[in-house]
Short mmCIF file of C-alpha atoms and ligand atoms in Angstrom, two decimals:
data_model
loop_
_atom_site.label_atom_id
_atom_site.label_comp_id
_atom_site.label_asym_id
_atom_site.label_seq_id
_atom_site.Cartn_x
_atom_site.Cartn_y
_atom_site.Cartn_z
CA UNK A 3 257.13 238.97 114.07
CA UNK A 4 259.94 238.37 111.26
CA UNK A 5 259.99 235.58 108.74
CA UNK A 6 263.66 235.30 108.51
CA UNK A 7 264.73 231.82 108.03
CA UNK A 8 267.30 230.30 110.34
CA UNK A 9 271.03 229.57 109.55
CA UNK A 10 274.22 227.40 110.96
CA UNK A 11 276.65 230.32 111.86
CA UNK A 12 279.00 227.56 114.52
CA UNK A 13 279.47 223.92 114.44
CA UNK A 14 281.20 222.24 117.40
CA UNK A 15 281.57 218.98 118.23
CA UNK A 16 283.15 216.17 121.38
CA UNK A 17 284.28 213.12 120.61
CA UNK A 18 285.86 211.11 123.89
CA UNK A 19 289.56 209.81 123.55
CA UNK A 20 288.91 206.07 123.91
CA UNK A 21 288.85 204.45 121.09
CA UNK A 22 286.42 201.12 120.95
CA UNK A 23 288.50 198.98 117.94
CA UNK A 24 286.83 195.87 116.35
CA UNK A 25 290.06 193.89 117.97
CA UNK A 26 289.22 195.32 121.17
CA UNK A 27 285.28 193.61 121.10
CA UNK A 28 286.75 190.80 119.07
CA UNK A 29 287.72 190.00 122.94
CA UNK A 30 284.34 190.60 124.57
CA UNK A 31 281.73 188.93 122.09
CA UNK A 32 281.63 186.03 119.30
CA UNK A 33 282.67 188.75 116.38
CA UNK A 34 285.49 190.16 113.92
CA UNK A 35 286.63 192.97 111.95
CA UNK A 36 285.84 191.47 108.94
CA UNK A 37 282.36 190.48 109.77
CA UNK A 38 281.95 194.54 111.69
CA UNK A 39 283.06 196.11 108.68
CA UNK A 40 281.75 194.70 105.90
CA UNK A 41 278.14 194.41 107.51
CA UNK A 42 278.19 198.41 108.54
CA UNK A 43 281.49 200.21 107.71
CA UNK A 44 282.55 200.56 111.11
CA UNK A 45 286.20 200.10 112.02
CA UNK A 46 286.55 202.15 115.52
CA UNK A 47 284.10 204.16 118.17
CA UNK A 48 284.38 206.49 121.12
CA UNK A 49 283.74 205.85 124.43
CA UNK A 50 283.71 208.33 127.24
CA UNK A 51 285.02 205.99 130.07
CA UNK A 52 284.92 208.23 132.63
CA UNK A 53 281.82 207.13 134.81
CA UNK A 54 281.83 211.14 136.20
CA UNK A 55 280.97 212.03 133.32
CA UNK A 56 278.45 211.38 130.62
CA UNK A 57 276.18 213.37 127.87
CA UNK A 58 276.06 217.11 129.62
CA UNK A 59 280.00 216.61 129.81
CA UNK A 60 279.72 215.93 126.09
CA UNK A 61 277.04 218.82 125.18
CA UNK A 62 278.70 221.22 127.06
CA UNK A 63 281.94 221.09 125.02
CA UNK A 64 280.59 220.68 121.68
CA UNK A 65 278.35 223.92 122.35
CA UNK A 66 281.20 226.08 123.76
CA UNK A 67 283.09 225.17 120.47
CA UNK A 68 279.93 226.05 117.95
CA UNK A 69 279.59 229.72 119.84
CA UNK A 70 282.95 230.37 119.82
CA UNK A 71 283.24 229.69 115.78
CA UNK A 72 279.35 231.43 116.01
CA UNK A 73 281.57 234.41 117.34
CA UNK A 74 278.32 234.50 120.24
CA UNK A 75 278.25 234.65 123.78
CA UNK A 76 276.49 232.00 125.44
CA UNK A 77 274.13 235.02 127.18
CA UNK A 78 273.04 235.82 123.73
CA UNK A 79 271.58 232.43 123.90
CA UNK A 80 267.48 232.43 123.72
CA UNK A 81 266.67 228.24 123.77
CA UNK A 82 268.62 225.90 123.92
CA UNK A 83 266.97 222.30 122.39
CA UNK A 84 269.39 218.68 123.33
CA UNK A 85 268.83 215.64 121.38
CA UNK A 86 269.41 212.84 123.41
CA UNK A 87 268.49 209.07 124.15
CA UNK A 88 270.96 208.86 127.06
CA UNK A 89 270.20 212.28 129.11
CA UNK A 90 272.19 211.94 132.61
CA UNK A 91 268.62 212.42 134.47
CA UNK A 92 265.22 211.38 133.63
CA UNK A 93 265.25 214.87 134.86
CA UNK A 94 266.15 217.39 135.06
CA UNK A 95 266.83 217.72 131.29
CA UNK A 96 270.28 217.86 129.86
CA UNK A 97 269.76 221.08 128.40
CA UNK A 98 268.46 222.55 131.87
CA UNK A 99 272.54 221.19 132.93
CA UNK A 100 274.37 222.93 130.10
CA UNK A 101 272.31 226.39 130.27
CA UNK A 102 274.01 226.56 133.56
CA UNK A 103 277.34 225.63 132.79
CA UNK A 104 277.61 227.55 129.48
CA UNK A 105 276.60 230.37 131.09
CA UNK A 106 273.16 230.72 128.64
CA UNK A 107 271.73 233.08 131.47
CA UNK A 108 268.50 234.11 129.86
CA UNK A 109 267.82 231.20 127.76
CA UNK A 110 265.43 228.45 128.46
CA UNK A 111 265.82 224.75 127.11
CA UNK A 112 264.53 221.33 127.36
CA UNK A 113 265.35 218.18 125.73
CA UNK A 114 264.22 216.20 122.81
CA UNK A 115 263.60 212.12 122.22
CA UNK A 116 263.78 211.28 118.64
CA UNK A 117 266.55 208.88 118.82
CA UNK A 118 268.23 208.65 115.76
CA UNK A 119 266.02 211.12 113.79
CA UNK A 120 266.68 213.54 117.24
CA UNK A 121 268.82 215.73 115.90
CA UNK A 122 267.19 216.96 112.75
CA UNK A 123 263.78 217.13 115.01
CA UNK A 124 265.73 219.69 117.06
CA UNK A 125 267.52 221.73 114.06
CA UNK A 126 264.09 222.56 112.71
CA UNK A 127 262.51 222.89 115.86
CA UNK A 128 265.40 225.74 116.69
CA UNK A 129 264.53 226.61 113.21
CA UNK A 130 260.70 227.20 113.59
CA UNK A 131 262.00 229.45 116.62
CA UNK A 132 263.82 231.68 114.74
CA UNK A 133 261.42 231.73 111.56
CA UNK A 134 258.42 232.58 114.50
CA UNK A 135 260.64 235.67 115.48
CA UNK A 136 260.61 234.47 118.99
CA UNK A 137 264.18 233.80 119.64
CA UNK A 138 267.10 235.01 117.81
CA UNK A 139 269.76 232.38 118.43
CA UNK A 140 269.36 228.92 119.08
CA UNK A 141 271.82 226.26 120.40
CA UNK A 142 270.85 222.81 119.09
CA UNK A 143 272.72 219.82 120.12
CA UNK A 144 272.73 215.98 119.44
CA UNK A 145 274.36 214.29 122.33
CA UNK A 146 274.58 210.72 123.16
CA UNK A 147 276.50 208.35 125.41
CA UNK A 148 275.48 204.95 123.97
CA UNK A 149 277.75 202.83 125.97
CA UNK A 150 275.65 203.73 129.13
CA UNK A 151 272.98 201.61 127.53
CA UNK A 152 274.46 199.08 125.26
CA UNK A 153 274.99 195.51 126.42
CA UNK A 154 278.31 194.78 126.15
CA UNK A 155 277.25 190.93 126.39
CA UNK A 156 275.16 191.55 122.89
CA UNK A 157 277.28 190.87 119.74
CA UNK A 158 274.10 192.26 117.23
CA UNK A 159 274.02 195.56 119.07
CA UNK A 160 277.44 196.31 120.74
CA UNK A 161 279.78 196.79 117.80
CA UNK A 162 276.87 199.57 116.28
CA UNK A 163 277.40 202.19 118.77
CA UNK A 164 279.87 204.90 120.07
CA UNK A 165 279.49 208.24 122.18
CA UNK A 166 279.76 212.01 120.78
CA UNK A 167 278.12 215.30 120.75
CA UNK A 168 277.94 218.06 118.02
CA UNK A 169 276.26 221.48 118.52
CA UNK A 170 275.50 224.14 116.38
CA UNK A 171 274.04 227.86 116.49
CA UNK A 172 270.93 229.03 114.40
CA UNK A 173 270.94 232.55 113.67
CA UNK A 174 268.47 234.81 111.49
CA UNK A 175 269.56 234.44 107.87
CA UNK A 176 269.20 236.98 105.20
CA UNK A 177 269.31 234.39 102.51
CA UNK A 178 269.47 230.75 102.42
CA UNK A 179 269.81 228.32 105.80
CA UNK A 180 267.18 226.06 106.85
CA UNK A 181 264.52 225.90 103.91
CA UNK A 182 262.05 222.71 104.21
CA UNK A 183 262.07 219.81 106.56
CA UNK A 184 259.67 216.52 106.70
CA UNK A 185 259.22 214.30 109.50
CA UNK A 186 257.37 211.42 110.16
CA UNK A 187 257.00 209.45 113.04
CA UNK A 188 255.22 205.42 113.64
CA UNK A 189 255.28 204.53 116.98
CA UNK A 190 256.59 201.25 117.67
CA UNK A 191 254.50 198.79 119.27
CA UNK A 192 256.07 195.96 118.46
CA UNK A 193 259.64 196.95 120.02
CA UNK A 194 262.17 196.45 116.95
CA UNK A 195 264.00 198.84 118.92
CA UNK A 196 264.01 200.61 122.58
CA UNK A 197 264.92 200.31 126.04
CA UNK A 198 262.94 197.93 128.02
CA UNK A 199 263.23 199.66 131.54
CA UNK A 200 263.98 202.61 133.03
CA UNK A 201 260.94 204.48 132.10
CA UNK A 202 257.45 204.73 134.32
CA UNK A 203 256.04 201.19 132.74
CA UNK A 204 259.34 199.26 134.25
CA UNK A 205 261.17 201.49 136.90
CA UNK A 206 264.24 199.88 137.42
CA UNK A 207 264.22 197.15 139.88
CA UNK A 208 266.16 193.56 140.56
CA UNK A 209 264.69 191.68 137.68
CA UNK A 210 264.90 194.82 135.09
CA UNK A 211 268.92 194.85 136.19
CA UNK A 212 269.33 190.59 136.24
CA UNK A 213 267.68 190.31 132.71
CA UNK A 214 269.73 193.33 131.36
CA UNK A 215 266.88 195.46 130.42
CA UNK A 216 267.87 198.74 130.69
CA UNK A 217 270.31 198.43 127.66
CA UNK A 218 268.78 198.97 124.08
CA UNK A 219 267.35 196.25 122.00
CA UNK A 220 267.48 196.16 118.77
CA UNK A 221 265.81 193.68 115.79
CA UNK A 222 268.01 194.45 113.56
CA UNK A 223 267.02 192.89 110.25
CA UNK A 224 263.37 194.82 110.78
CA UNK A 225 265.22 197.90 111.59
CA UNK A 226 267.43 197.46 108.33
CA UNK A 227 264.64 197.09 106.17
CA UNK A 228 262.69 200.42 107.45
CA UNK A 229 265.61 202.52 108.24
CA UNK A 230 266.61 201.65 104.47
CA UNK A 231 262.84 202.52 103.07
CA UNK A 232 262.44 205.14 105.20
CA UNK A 233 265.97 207.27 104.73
CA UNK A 234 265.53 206.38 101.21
CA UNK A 235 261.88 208.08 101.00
CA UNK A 236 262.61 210.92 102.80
CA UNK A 237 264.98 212.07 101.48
CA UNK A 238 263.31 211.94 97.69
CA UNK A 239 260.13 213.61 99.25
CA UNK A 240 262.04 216.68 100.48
CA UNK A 241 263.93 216.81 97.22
CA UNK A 242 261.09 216.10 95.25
CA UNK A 243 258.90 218.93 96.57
CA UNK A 244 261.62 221.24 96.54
CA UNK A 245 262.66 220.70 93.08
CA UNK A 246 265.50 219.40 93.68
CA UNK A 247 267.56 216.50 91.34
CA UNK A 248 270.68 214.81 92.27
CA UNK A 249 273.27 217.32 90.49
CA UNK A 250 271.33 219.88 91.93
CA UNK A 251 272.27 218.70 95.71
CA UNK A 252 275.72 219.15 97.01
CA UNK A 253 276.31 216.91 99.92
CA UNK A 254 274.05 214.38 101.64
CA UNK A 255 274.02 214.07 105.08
CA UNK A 256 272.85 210.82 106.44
CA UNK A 257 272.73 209.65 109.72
CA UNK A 258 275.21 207.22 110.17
CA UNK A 259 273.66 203.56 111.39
CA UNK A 260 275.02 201.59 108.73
CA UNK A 261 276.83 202.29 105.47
CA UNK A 262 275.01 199.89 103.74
CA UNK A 263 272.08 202.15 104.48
CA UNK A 264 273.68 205.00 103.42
CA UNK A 265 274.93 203.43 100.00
CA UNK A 266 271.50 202.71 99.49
CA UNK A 267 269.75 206.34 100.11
CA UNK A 268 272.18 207.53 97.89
CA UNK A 269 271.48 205.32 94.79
CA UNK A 270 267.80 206.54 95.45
CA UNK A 271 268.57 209.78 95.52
CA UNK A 272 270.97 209.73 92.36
CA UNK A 273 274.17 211.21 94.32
CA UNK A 274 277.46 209.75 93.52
CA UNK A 275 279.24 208.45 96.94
CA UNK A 276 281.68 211.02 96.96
CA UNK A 277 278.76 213.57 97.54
CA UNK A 278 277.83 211.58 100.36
CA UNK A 279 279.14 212.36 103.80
CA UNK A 280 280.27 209.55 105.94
CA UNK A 281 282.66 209.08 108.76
CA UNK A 282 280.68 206.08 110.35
CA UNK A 283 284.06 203.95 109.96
CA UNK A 284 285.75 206.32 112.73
CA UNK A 285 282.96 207.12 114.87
CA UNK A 286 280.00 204.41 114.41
CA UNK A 287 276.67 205.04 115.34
CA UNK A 288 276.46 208.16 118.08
CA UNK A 289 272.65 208.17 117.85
CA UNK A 290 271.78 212.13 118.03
CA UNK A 291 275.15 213.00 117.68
CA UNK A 292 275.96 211.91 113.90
CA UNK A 293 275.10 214.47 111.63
CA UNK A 294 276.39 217.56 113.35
CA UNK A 295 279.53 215.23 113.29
CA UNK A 296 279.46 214.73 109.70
CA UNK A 297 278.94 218.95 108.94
CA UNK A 298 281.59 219.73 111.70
CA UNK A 299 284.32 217.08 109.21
CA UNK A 300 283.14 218.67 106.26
CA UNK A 301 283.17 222.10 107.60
CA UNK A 302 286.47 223.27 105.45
CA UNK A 303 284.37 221.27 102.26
CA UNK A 304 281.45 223.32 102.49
CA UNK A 305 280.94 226.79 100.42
CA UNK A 306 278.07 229.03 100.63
CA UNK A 307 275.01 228.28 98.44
CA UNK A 308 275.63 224.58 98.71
CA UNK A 309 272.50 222.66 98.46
CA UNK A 310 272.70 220.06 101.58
CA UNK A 311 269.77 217.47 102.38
CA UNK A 312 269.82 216.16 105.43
CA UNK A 313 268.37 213.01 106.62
CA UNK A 314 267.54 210.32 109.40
CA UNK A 315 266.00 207.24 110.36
CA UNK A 316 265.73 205.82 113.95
CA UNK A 317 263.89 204.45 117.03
CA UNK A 318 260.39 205.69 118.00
CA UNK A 319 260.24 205.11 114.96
CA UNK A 320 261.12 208.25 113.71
CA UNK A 321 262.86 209.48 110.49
CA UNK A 322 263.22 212.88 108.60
CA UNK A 323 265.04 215.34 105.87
CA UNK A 324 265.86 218.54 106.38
CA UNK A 325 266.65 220.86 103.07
CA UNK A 326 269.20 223.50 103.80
CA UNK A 327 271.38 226.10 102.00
CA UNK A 328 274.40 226.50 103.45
CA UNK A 329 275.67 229.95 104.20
CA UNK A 330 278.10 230.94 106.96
N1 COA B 12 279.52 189.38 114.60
C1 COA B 12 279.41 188.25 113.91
N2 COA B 12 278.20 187.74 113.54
C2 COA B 12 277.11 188.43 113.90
C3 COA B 12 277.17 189.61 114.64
C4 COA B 12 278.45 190.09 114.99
N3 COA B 12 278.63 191.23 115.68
N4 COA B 12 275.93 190.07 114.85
C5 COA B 12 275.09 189.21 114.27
N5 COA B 12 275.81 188.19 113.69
C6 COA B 12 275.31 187.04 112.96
C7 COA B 12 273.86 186.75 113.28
O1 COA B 12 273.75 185.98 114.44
C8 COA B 12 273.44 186.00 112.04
O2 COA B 12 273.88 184.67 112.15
P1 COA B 12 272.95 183.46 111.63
O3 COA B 12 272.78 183.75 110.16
O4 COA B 12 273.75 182.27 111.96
O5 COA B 12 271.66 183.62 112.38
C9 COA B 12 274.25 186.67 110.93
O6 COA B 12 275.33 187.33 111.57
C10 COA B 12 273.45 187.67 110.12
O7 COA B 12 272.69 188.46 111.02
P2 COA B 12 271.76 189.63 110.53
O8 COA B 12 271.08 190.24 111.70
O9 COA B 12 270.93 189.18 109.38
O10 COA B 12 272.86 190.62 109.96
P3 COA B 12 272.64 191.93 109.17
O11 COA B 12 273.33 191.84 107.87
O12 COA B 12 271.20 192.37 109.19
O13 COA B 12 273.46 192.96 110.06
C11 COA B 12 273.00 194.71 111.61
C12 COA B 12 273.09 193.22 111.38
C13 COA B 12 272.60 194.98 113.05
C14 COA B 12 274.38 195.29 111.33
C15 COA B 12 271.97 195.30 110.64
O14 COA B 12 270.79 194.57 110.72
C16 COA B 12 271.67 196.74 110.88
O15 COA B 12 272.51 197.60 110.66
N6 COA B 12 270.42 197.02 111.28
C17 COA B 12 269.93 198.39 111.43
C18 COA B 12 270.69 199.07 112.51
C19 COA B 12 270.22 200.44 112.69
O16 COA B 12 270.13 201.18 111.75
N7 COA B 12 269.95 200.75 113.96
C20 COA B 12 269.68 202.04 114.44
C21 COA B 12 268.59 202.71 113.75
S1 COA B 12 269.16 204.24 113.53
#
């Protein structure tokens, strides 16, 4: 068994054409542009309209853009672990779909519900692969298609969220990559945010479609207020146990749910904004799919031996950091 740690070596990503404005659902719900972006720093989303397709579709293209800039053949591929909220089955899993159509022949791979927090649960479970010595390259993916489940009717929720996918490869590093993570998890009980039905408690059925309860629900001040402790937290535990300070970090990576959230890790933290990734104005929140996004714009930005912390907040409720030193 080797103790190598695991790095990034290819970041891809899909983002669908359509772009969701704040005009455009100025014209479906009570809202504005004004109100949209100066409550989360969201001007525009994507939204994969074609009803063939959905989150493999999305998965599958971000991964066959991370191997190819991985320089590895899908084949090559041991696991495969997918992030997702919005799978296309129950089951089989998404990742089960794209092993086929990547052409991962010998690799196995399931999905992962974390929500928001989904990705970085999957990076460091790819991670704890490689660092076992049981797999040698891992595709991890954060894929979501958010307008299958948001309620167009619902003003608090519908302007949040927009469809992507981003993918990247974990290979054995000789130095740096994935160092520390922390997650934590508090299940949610009292439902600040989830989807009613669809699961085995409420199988779908006439009333769970009439009452619109197979679309995500969302309390959103409650949500603020933990996503903003919690992000926050995390991020100072993994820094704190690792040593780090503020100058000592080069980028943060937050997910992206609101940029008032983000503004606010980042003052706890001690990191000037413009060490701060965000693209949440362009893309909104894509769930599982929002911090490979953010690496994948910054990819030209980053040089080895930058310090990155990485770090999310979301339903279950679930949030987490992840430490890593890049090196490509
Ligand atoms: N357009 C216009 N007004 C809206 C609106 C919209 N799209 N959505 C809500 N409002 C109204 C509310 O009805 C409320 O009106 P009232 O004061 O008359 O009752 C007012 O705006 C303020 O609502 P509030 O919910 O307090 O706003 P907020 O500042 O908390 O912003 C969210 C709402 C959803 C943007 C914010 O709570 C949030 O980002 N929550 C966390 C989201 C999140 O992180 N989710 C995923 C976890 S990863």
């Amino acid at each position: 068994m080797s103790l190598k740690r695991a790095k990034i070596t290819g970041v891809g990503r899909y983002v669908p054409e359509y772009v969701l404005t704040n005009a455009e659902l100025e014209t479906l719900v009570d809202t504005n542009d004004e109100w949209i972006r100066s409550r989360t720093g969201i001007s525009e989303r994507r939204i994969l309209k074609d009803p063939e397709k959905a989150t493999a579709f999305m998965a599958e293209k971000a991964s066959r853009e991370a191997l190819e800039e991985a320089g590895v053949d899908a084949s090559e591929i041991d696991a495969i672990v997918i992030a997702t909220v919005t799978p296309d089955y129950i089951f089989p899993a998404t990742a089960a779909l794209v092993q086929k159509r990547i052409g991962a022949t010998k690799a196995y791979g399931f999905d992962l519900s974390a929500a928001c927090s989904g990705f970085l649960y999957a990076l460091s479970t790819g991670g704890m692969m490689i660092e076992s010595g049981r797999a040698k390259k891992v595709l991890v993916v954060g894929a979501d298609k958010m307008s299958a489940i948001v309620d167009y009717t619902d003003r608090t929720t519908c302007i949040l969220f927009g469809d992507a996918a981003g993918a990247v490869v974990l290979e054995e590093a000789d130095s740096g990559g994935l160092i520390d993570f922390v997650h934590h998890t508090e299940g949610d009980e009292d439902c600040m945010l989830y989807q009613p039905a669809g699961g085995s408690l409420r199988p779908a059925s006439i009333e769970t479609v009439q009452n619109r309860m197979h679309s995500l629900r969302q309390d959103g001040r409650s949500v603020f207020k933990k996503a903003t402790e919690g992000m926050a937290d995390v991020s100072l535990e993994i820094m704190e146990r690792n040593n780090l300070k503020g100058d000592d970090v080069a980028w943060l990576v937050p997910h992206q749910a609101n940029l008032r959230i983000i503004n606010a890790t980042a003052r706890r933290v001690g990191l000037s904004t413009d060490k701060v990734m965000v693209n949440i104005d362009k893309y909104g929140n894509t769930t599982a799919a929002t911090i490979p996004l953010c690496l994948y714009d910054w990819k030209d930005k980053l040089k080895n031996g930058d310090k990155l912390i990485l770090s999310a907040f979301g339903g279950g409720l679930t949030w987490g950091a992840v430490y890593l030193e890049w090196n490509k």
